[in-house]
mmCIF file of C-alpha atoms and ligand atoms in Angstrom:
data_model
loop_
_atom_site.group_PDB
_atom_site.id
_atom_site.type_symbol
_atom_site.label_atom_id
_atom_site.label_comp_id
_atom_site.label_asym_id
_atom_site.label_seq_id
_atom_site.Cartn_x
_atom_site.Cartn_y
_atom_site.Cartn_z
ATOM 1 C CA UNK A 1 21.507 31.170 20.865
ATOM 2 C CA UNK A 2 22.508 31.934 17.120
ATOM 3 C CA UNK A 3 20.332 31.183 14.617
ATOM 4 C CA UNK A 4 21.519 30.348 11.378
ATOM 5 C CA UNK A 5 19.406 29.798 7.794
ATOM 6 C CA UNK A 6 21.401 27.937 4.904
ATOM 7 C CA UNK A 7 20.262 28.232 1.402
ATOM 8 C CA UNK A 8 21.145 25.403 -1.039
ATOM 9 C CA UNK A 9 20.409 23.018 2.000
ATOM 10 C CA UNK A 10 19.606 20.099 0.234
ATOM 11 C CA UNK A 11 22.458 19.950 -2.124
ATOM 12 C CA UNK A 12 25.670 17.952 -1.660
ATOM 13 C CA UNK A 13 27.313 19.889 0.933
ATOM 14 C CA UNK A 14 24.122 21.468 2.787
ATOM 15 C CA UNK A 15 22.343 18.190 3.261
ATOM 16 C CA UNK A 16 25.350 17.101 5.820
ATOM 17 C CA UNK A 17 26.123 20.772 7.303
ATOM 18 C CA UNK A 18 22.668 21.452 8.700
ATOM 19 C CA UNK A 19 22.765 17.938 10.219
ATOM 20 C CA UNK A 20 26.078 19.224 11.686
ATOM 21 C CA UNK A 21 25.082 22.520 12.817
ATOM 22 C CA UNK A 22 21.706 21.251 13.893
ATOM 23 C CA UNK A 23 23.534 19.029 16.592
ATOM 24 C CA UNK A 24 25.413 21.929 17.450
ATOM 25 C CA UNK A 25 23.465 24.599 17.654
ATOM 26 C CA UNK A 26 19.734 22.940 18.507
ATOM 27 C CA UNK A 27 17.543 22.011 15.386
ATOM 28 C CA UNK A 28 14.997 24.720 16.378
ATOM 29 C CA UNK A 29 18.145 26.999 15.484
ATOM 30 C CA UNK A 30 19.030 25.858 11.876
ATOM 31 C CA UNK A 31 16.876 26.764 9.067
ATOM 32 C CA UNK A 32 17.276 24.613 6.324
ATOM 33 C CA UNK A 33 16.057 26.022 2.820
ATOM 34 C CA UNK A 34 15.780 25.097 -0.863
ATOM 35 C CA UNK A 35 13.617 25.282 -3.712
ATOM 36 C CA UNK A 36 12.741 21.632 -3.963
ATOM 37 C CA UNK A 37 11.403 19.242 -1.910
ATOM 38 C CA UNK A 38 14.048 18.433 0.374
ATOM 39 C CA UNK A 39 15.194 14.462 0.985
ATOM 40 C CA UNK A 40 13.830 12.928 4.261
ATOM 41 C CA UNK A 41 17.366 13.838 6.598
ATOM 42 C CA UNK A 42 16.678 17.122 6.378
ATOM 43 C CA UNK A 43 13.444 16.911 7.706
ATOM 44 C CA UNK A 44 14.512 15.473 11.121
ATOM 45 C CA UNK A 45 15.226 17.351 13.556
ATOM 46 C CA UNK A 46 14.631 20.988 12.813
ATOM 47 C CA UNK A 47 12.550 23.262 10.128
ATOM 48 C CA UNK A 48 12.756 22.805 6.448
ATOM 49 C CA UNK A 49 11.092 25.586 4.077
ATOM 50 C CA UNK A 50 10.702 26.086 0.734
ATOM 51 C CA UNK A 51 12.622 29.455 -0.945
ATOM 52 C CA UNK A 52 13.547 30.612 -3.998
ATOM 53 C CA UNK A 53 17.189 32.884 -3.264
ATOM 54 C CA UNK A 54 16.139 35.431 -6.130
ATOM 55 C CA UNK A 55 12.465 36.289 -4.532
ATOM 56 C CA UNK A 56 13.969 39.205 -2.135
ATOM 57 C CA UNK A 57 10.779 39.875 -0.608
ATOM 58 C CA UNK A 58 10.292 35.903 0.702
ATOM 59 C CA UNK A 59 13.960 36.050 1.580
ATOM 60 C CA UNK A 60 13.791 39.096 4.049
ATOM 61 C CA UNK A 61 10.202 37.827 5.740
ATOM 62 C CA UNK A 62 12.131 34.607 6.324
ATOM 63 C CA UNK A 63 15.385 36.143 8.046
ATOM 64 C CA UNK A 64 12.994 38.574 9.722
ATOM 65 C CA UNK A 65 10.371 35.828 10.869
ATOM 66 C CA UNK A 66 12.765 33.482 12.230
ATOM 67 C CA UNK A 67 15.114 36.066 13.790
ATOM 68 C CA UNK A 68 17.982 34.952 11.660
ATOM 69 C CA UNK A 69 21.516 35.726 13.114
ATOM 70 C CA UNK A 70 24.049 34.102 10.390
ATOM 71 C CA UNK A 71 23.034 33.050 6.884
ATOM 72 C CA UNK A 72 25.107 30.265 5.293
ATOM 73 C CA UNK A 73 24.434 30.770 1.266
ATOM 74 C CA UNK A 74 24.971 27.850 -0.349
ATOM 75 C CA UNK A 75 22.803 27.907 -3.259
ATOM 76 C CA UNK A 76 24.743 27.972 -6.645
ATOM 77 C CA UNK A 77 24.874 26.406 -9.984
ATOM 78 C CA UNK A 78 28.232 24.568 -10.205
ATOM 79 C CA UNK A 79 31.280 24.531 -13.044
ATOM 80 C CA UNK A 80 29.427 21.996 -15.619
ATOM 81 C CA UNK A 81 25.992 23.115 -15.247
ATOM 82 C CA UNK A 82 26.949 26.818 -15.553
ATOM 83 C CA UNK A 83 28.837 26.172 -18.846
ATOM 84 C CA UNK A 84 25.627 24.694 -20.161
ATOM 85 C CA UNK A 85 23.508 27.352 -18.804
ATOM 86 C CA UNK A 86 25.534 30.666 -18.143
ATOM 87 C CA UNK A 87 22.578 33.095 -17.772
ATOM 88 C CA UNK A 88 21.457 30.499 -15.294
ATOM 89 C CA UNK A 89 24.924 30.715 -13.531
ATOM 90 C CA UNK A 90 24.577 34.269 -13.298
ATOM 91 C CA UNK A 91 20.617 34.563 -11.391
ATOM 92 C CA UNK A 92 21.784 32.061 -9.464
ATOM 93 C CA UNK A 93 24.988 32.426 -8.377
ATOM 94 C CA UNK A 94 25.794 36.605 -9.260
ATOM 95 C CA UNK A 95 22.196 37.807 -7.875
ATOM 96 C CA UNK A 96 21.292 35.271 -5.525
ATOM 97 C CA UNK A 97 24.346 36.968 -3.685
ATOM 98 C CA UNK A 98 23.637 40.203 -4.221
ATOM 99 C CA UNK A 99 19.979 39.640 -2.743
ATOM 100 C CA UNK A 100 21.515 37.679 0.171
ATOM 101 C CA UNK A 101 24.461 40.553 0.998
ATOM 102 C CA UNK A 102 21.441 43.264 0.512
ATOM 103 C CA UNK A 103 19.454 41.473 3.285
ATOM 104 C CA UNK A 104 22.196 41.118 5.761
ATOM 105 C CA UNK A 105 22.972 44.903 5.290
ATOM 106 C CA UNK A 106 19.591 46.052 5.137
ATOM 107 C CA UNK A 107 18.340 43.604 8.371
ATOM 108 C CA UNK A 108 21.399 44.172 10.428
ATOM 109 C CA UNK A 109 22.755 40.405 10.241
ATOM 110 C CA UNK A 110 25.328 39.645 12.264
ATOM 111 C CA UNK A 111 27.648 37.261 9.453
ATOM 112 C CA UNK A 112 26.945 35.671 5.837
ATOM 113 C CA UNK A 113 29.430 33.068 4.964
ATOM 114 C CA UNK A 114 28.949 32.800 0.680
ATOM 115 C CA UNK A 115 31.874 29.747 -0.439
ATOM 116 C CA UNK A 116 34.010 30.749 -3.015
ATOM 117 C CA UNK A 117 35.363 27.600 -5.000
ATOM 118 C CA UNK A 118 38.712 26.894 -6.712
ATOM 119 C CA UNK A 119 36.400 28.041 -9.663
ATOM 120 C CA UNK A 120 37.497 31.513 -9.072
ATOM 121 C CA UNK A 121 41.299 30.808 -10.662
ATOM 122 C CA UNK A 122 42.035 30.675 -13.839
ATOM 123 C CA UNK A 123 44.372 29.856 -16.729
ATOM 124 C CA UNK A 124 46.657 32.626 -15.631
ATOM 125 C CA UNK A 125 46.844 31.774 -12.239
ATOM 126 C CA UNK A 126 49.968 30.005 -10.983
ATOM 127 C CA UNK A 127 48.715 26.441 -11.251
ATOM 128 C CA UNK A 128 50.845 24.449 -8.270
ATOM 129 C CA UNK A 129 50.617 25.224 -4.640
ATOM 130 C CA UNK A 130 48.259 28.127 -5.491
ATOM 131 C CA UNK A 131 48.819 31.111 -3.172
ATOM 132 C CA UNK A 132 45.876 32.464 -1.557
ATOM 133 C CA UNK A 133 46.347 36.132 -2.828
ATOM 134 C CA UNK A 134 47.294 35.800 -6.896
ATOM 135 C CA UNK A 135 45.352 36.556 -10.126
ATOM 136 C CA UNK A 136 42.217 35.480 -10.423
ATOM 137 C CA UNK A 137 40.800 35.571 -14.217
ATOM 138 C CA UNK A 138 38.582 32.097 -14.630
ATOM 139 C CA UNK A 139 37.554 31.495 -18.003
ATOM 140 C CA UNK A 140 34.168 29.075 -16.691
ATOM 141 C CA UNK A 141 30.651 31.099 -15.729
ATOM 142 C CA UNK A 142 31.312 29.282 -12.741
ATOM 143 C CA UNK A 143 34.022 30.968 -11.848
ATOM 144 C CA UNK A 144 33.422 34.520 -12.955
ATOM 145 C CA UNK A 145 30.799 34.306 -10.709
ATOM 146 C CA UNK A 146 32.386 33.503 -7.529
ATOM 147 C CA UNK A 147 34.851 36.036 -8.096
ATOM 148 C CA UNK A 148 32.199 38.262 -7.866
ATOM 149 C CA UNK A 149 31.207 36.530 -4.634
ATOM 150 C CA UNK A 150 34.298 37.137 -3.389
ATOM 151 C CA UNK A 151 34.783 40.490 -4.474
ATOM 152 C CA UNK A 152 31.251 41.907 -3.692
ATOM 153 C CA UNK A 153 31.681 40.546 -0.415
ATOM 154 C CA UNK A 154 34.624 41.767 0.138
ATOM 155 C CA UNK A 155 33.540 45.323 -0.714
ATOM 156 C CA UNK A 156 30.281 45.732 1.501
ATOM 157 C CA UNK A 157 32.893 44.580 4.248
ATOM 158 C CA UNK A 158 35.110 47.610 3.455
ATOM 159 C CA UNK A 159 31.817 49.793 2.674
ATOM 160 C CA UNK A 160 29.236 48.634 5.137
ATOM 161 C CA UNK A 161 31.266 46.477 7.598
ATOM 162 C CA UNK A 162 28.998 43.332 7.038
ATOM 163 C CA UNK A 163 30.719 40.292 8.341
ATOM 164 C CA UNK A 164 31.245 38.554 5.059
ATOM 165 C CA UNK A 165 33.390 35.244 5.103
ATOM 166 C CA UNK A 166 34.188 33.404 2.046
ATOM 167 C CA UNK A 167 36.392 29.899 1.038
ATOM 168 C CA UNK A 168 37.909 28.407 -1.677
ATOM 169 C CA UNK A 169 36.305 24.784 -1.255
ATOM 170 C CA UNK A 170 38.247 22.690 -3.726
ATOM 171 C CA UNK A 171 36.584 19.295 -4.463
ATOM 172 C CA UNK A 172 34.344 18.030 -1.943
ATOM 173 C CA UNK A 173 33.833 13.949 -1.778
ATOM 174 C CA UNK A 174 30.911 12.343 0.109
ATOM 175 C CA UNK A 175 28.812 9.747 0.723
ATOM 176 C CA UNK A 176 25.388 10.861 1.501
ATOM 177 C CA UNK A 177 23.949 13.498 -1.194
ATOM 178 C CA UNK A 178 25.413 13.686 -4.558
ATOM 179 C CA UNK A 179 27.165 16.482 -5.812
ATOM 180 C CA UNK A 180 25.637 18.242 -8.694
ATOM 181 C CA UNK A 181 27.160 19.100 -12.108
ATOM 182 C CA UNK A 182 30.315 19.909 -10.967
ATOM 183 C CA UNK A 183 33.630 19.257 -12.496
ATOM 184 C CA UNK A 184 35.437 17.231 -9.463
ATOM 185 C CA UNK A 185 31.683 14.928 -9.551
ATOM 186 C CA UNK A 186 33.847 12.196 -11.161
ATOM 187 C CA UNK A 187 35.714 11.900 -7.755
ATOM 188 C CA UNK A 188 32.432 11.011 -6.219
ATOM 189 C CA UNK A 189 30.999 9.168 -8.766
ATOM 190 C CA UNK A 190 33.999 6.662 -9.057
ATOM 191 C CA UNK A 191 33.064 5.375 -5.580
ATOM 192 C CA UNK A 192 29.708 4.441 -7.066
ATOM 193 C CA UNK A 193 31.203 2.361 -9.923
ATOM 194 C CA UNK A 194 33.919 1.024 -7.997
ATOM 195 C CA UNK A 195 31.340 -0.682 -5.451
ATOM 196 C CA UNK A 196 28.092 -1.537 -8.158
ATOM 197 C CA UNK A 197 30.083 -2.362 -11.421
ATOM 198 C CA UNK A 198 33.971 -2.830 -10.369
ATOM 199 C CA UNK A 199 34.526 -0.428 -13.363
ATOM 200 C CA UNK A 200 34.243 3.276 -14.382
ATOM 201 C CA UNK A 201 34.335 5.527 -17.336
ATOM 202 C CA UNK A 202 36.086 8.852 -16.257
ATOM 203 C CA UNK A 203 35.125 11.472 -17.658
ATOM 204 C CA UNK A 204 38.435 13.661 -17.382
ATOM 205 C CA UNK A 205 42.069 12.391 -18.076
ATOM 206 C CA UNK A 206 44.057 10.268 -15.802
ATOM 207 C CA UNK A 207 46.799 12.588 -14.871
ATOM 208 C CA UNK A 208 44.166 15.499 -14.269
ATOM 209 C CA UNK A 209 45.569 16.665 -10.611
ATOM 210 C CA UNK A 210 42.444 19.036 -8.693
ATOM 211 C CA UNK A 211 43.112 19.798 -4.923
ATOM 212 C CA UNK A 212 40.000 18.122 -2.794
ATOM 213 C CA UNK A 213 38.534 17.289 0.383
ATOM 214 C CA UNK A 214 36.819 15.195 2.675
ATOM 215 C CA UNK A 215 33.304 15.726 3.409
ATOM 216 C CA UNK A 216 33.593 16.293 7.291
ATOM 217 C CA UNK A 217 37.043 18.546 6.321
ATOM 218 C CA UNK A 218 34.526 20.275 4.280
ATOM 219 C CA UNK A 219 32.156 20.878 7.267
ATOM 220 C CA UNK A 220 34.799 21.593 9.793
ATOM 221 C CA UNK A 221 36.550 24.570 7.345
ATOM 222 C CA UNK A 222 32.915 25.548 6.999
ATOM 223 C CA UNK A 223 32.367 25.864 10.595
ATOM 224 C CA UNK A 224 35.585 27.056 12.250
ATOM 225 C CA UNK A 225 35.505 29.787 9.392
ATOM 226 C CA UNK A 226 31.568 30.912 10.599
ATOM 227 C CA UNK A 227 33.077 30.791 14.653
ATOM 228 C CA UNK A 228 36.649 32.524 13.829
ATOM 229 C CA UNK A 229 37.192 35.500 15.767
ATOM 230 C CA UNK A 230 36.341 38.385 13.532
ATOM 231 C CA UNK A 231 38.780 40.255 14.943
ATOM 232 C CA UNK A 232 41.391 38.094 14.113
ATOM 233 C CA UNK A 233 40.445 37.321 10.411
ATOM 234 C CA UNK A 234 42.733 39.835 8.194
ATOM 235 C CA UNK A 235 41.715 37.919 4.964
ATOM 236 C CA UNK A 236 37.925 37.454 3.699
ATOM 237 C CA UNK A 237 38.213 34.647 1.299
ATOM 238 C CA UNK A 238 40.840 31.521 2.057
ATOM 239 C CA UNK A 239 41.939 28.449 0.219
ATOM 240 C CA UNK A 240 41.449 25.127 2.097
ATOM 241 C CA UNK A 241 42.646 21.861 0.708
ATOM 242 C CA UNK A 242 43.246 18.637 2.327
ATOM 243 C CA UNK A 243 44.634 17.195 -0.801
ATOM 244 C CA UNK A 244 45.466 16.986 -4.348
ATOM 245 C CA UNK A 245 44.937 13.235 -6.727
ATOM 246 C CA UNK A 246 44.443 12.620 -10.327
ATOM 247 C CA UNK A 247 42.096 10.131 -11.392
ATOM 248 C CA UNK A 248 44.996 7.638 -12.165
ATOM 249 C CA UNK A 249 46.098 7.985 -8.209
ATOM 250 C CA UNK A 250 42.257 7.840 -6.740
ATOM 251 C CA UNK A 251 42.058 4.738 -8.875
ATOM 252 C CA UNK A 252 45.216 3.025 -7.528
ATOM 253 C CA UNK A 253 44.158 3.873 -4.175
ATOM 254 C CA UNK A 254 40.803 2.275 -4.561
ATOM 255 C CA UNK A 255 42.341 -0.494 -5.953
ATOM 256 C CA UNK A 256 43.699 -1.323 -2.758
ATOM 257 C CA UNK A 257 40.656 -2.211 -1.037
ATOM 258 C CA UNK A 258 38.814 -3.355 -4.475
ATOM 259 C CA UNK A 259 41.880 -5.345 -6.598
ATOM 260 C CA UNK A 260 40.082 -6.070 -9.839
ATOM 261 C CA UNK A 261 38.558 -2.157 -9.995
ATOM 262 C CA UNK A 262 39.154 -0.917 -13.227
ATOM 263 C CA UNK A 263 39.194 2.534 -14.878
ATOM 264 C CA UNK A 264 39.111 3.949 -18.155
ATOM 265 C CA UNK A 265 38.700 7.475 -19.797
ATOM 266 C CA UNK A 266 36.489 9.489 -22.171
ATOM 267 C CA UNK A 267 37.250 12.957 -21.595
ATOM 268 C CA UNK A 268 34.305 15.475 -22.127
ATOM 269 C CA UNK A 269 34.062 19.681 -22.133
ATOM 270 C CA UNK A 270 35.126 19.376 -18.192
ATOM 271 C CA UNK A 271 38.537 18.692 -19.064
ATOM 272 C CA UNK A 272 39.102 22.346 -20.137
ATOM 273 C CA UNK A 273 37.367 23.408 -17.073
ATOM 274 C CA UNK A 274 39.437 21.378 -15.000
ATOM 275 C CA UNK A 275 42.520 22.289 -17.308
ATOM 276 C CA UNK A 276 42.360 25.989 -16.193
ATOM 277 C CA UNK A 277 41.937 25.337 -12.239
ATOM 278 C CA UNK A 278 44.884 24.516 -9.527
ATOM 279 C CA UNK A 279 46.404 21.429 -9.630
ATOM 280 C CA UNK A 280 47.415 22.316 -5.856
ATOM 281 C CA UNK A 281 46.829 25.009 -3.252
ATOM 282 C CA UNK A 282 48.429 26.545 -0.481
ATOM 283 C CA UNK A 283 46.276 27.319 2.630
ATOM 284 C CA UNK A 284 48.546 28.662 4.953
ATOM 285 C CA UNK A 285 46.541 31.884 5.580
ATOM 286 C CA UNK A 286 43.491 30.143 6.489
ATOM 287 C CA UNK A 287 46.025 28.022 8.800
ATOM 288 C CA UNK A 288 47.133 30.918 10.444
ATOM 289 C CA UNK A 289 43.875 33.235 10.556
ATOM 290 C CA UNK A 290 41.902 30.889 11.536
ATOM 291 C CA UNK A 291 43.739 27.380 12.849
ATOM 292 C CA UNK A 292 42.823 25.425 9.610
ATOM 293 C CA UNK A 293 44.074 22.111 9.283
ATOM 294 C CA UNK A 294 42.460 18.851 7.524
ATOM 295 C CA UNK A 295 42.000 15.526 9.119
ATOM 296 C CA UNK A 296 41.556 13.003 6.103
ATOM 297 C CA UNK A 297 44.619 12.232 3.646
ATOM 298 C CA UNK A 298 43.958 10.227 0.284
ATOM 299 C CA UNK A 299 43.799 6.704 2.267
ATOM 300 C CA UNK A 300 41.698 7.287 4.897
ATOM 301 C CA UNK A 301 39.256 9.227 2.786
ATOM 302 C CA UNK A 302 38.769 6.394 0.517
ATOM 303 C CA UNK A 303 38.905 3.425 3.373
ATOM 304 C CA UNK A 304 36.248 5.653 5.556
ATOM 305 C CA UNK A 305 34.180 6.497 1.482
ATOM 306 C CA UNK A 306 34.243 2.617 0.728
ATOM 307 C CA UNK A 307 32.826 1.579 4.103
ATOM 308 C CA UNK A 308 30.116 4.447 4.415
ATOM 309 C CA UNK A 309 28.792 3.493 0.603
ATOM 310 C CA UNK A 310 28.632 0.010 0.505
ATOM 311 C CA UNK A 311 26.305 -0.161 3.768
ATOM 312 C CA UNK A 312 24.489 2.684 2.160
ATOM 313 C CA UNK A 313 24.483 0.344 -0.927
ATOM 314 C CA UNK A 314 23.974 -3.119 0.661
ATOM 315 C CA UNK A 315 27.170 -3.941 -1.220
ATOM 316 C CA UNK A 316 30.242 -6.365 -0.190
ATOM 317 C CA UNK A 317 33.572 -5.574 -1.473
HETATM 318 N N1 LIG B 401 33.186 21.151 -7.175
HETATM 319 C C1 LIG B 401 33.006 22.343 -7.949
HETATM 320 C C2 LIG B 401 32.816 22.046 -9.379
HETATM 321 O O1 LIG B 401 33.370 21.074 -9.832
HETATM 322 C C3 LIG B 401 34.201 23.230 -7.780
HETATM 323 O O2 LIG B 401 33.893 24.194 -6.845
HETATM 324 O O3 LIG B 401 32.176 22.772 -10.067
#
């Protein structure tokens, strides 16, 4: 059976893919790791421990003692927090990679999948239906750094043939962990407002378009990437998307289950961020490399969001 560790487990995305993979591949199987004290989920049904991504030396006892197969690395410091903190960004994000990458050469892994994020454009890029092979020159820490994700990955696969596998997540909206200092947060964070205070306070413009997904989109891409056929994969790095709102349009759709909702706007620094990323991209390569295809659009992300949170919540609407 494979066994797969995940940094970053905790965090908004990792708390719901170990629970995923844990069904999948037997909790025994799925090592979840962080460097905090992880919430009570992840402490179900399989192993959590406690690791720091730049201590090399834990890192490589961990893979080694648990016989590690596949490492998912998840750990990163997002768009917002890495503009406040760029060295940060950097240990994180730039060698936290290259210790991970170093391991799975060094140990013989079999795969590490590293996300990439729409982060990795920039101002140059072609901004609407974003191709997956086009300039990438991001002007965010954030960014810089997963394009050296993508590209470092992408070279100890031509020097070393590791098995590296990278996407472009675009937004990601959820209901059980909260994202964290990101620049799409507010898409999250709406849902909150919407159901506790029937009002929110945006923090980027109303006709600010970002592509996004759904959660369990976000956790399908993430697995059918990790199974494709390596053979088949000519590409390292893909766009996904499922789709692409502004704040206006997420509004007006929440509106419809939640009439007297109401939004207004303060934009902040993340405006610029979000300013220089795709409004829209195309994922036809991961379509065709790999079978991609979403299963939420806009209404049935926010009917499903709305139901999950207010029992979460305790909250009519
Ligand atoms: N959600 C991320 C952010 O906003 C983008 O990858 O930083």
């Amino acid at each position: 059976m494979t066994r797969i560790l995940v940094t970053g487990s905790y965090g908004q995305i990792g708390t719901e893919l170990v629970g995923v993979l844990r069904k999948k591949y037997g909790g025994e199987n799925v090592l979840a790791t962080g460097r905090k004290k992880p919430p009570a989920i992840l402490n179900e049904d399989g192993p959590y421990y406690r690791l720091d991504i730049l201590d090399e030396n834990q890192l490589h006892t961990m893979l080694v003692d648990y016989d590690i197969d596949i490492i998912i690395h998840n750990a990163s410091v997002l768009s917002a927090t890495g503009e406040k903190n760029p060295q940060l960004a950097y240990r994180t994000n730039v060698e936290g990679t290259y210790n991970v990458m170093e391991a799975v050469r060094i140990l013989g892994l079999e795969q590490a999948l590293v996300p990439s994020s729409i982060a990795a454009f920039g101002p140059s890029t072609p901004r609407d239906n974003t191709p997956n092979d086009v300039i990438t020159r991001p002007t965010s820490m954030y960014g810089v750094t997963k394009v050296f994700v993508e590209l470092f990955g992408e070279y100890y696969k031509l020097r070393y043939d590791i098995d590296f596998r990278s996407l472009r997540y675009p937004g990601v909206i959820s209901a059980e962990a909260l994202p964290g200092g990101g620049t799409t947060d507010y898409a999250v964070a709406i849902f909150y407002e919407a159901l506790k205070e029937k009002k929110y306070t945006c923090f980027l413009g109303p006709d600010t378009r970002l592509p996004m997904m759904f959660m369990p989109d976000c956790i399908k891409s993430t697995i059918d990437l990790m199974e494709a056929d390596n053979e088949k994969l000519k590409h390292r790095t893909f766009n996904v998307t499922a789709f692409s709102f502004t704040p206006a349009e997420l509004a007006e759709e929440i509106r419809k289950h939640i009439p007297e909702f109401e939004i207004d706007y303060e934009p902040d620094f993340r405006q610029q961020i979000a300013d220089s990323w795709p409004m829209s991209l195309d994922d036809s390569v991961a379509r065709e490399e790999w079978g991609w295809k979403p299963d939420y659009d806009l209404p049935a992300m926010v009917e499903e969001m709305l139901e999950k949170l207010s029992k979460k919540l305790g909250l009519e609407y």
